[in-house]
Short mmCIF file of C-alpha atoms in Angstrom, two decimals:
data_model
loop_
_atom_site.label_atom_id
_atom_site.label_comp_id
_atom_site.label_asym_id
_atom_site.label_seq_id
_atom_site.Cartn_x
_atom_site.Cartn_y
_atom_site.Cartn_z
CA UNK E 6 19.21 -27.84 -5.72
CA UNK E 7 20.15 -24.27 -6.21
CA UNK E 8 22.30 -22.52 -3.52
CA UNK E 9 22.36 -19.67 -5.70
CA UNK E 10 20.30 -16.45 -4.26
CA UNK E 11 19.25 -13.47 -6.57
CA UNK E 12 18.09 -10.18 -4.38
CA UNK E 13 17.45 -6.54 -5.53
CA UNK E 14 21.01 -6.09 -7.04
CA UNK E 15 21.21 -7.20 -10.25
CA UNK E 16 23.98 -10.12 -10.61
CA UNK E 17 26.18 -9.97 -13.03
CA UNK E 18 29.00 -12.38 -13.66
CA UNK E 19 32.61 -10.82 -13.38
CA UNK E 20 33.38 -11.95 -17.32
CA UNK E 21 29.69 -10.01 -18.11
CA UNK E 22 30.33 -6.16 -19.70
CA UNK E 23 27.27 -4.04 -19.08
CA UNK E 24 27.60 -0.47 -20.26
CA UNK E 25 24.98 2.42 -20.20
CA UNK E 26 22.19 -0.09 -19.22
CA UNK E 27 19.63 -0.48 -16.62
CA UNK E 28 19.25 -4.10 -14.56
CA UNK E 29 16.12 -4.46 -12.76
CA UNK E 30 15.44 -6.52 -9.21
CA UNK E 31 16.64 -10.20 -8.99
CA UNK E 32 17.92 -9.77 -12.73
CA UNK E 33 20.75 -11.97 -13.62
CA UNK E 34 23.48 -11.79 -16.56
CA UNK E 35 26.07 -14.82 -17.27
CA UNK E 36 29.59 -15.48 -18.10
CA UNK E 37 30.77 -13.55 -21.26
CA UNK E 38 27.45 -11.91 -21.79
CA UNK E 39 27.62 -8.31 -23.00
CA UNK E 40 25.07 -5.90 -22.68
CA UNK E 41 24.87 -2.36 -24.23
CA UNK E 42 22.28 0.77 -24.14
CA UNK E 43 19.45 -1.61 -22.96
CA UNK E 44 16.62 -1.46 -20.12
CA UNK E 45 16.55 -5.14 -18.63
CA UNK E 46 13.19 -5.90 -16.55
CA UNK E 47 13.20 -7.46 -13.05
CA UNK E 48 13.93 -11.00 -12.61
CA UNK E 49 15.18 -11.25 -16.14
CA UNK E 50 17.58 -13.00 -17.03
CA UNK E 51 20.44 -14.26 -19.63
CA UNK E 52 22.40 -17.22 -19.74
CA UNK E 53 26.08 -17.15 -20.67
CA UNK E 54 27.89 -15.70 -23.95
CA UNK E 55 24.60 -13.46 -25.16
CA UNK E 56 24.94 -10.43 -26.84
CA UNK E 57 22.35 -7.47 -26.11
CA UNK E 58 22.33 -3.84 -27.26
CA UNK E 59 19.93 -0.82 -28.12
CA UNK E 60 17.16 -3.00 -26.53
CA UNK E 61 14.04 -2.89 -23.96
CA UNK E 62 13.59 -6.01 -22.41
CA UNK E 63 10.68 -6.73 -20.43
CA UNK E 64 9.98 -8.47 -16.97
CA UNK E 65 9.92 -12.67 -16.13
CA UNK E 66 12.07 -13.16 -19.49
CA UNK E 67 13.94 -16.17 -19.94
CA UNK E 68 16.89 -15.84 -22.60
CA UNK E 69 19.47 -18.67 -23.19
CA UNK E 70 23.03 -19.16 -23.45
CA UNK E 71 24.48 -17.67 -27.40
CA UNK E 72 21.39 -14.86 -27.80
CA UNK E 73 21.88 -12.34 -29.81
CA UNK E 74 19.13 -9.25 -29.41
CA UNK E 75 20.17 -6.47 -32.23
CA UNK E 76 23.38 -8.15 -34.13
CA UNK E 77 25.12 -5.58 -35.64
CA UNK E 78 23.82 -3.57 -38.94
CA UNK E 79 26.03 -2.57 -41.84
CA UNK E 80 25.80 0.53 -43.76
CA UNK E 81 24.56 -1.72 -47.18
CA UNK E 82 23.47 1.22 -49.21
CA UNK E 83 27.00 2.96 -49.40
CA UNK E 84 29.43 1.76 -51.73
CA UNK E 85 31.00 0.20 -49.11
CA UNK E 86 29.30 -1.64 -45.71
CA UNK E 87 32.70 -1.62 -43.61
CA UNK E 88 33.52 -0.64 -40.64
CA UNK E 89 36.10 2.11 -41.84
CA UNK E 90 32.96 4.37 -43.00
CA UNK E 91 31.40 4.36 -39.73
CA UNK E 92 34.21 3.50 -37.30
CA UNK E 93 36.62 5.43 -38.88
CA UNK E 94 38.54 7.00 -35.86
CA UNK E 95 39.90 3.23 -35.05
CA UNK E 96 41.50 3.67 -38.53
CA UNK E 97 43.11 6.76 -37.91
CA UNK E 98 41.00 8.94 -40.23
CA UNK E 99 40.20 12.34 -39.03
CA UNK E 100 36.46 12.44 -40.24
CA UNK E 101 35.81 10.65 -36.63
CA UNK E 102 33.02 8.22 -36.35
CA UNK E 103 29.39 8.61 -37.79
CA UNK E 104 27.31 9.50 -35.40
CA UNK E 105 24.21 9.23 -37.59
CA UNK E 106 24.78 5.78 -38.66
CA UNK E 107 25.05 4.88 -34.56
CA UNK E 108 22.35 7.13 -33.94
CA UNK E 109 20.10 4.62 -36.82
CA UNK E 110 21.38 1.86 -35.51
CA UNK E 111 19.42 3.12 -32.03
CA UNK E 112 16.47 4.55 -33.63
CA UNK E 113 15.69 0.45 -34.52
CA UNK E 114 15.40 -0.79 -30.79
CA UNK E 115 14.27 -4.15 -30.36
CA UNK E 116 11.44 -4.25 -28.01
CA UNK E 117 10.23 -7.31 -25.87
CA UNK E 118 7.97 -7.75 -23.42
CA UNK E 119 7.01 -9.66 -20.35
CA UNK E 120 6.93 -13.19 -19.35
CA UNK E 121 9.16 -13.91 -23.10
CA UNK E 122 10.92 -17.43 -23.51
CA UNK E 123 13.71 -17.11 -26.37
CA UNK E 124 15.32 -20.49 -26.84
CA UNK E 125 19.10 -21.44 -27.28
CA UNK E 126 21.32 -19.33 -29.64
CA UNK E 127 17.89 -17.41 -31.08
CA UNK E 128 18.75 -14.14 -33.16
CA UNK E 129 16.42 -11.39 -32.46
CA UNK E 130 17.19 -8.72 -35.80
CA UNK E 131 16.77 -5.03 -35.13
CA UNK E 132 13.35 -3.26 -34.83
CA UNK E 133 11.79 -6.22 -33.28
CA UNK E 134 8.88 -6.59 -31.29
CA UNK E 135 8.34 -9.79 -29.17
CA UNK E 136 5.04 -9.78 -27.41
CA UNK E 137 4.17 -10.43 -23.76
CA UNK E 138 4.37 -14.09 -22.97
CA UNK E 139 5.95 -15.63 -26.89
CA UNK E 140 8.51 -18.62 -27.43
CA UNK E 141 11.34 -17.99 -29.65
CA UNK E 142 12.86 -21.50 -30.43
CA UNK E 143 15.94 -22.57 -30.47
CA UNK E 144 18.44 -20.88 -33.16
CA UNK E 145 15.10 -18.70 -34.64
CA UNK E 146 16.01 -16.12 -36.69
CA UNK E 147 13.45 -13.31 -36.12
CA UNK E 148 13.65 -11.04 -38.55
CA UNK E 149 9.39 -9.87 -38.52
CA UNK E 150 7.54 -9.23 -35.00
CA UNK E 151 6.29 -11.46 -32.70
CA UNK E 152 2.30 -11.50 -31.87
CA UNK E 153 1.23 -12.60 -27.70
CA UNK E 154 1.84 -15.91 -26.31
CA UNK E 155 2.63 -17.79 -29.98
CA UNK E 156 5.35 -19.70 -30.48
CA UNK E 157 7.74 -18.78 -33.67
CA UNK E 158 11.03 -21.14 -34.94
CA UNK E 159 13.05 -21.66 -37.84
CA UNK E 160 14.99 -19.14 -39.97
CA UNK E 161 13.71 -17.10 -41.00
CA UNK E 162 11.19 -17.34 -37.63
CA UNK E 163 7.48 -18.52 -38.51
CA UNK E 164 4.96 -19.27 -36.71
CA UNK E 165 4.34 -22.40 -35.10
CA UNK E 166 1.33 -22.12 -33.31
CA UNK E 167 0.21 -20.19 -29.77
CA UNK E 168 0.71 -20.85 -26.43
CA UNK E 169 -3.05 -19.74 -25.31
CA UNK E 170 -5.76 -18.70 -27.19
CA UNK E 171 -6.42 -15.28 -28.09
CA UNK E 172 -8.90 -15.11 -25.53
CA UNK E 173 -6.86 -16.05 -22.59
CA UNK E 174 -3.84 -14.27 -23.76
CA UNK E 175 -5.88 -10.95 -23.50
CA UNK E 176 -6.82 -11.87 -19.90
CA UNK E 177 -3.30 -12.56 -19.00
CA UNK E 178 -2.17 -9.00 -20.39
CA UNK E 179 -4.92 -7.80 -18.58
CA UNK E 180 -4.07 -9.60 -15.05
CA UNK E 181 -0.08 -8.28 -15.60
CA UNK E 182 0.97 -10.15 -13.31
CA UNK E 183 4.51 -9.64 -14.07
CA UNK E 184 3.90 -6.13 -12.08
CA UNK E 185 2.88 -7.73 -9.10
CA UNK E 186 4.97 -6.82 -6.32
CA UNK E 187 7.35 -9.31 -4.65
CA UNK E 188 5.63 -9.73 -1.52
CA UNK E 189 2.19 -10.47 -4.05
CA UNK E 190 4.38 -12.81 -6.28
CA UNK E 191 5.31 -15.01 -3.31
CA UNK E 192 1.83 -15.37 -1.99
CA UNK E 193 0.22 -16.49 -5.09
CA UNK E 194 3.61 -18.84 -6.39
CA UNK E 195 1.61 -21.84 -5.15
CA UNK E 196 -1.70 -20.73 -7.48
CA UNK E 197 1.22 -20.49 -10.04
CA UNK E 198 2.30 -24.13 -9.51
CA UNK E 199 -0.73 -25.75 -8.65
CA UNK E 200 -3.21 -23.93 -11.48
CA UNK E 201 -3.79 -23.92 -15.02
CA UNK E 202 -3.10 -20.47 -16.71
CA UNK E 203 -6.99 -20.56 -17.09
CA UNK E 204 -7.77 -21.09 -13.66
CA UNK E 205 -5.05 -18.90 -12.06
CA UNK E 206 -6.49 -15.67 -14.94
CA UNK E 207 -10.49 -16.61 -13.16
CA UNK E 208 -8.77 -16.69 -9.64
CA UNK E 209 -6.72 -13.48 -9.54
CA UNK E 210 -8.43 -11.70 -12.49
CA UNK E 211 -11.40 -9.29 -10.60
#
């Protein structure tokens, strides 16, 4: 078993980088993951050597080791895509950097939500939405959004079927559990355990 203990400070391994981000409660990030310009959700977490920037990143989600959430976007429709046009000042030109390409390159935020399982090495492309409760499988490409509890894989990511129905999956957004407070979270873990999703939405969802 585990000896390791999460607690309201997020943990982040010494080799992580986090700049201009925001970790929620029990979050954790791994060895060699870097994280950039993103809102993380309580008791998320990623596994080691992940890459995540210009992203907001829901609560409960469960991200592997080798994710990559917004790779890097070239400038494609100049003449040239390189760095040198955009990250000029680490050339030594004295036009500086373009701020409006960064500035695009934030305006297309990835967005996922709650309770969001993306498998081993998965490659979430900018602009994407994930919805509350999906499975990204292993080494996905996702280059088009991501409907509620389904399941997408492959590359480019299709999908593969859902997790729960439709039905159910609008009771579970409904219930929002994930917002339950921690105190609420630990009285109703064995309902979690013990319960289908089905049973545990009729239980807790008056």
């Amino acid at each position: 078993m585990s000896e390791k203990m999460l607690g309201i400070a997020p943990t982040v391994d010494p080799t992580a980088t986090v700049r201009d981000s925001t970790l929620g409660q029990y979050t954790e990030v791994g060895a060699r993951t870097a994280i950039a310009e993103t809102e993380f959700g309580d008791y998320s977490y990623i596994v080691h050597d992940g890459s995540i920037i210009y992203a907001k990143i829901g609560k409960f989600c469960s991200i592997a080791a080798f994710t990559r959430i917004n790779p890097g976007n070239h400038a494609m429709w100049r003449a040239s895509q390189h760095h040198y046009s955009y990250r000029s000042r680490q050339f030594g030109f004295d036009l500086g950097d373009d701020d409006e390409f960064f500035q695009w390159r934030r305006d297309h935020k990835v967005n996922i939500g709650n309770d969001v399982w993306l498998g081993h090495g998965a490659v979430i492309m900018p602009g994407i939405t994930i919805g509350d409760g999906a499975v990204v499988g292993s080494s996905a490409v996702v280059t088009k959004d991501v409907e509620p509890y389904t399941i997408v894989a492959g590359v480019p990511a299709k999908f593969i079927k859902r997790r729960h129905s439709e039905i159910l999956a609008e009771k579970l957004i409904s219930l929002a559990w994930w917002d339950w407070s921690h105190e609420k979270l630990g009285e109703t873990l064995p309902d979690m355990r013990a319960l289908s999703a089905e049973a545990f939405v009729e239980k807790y969802n008056t």
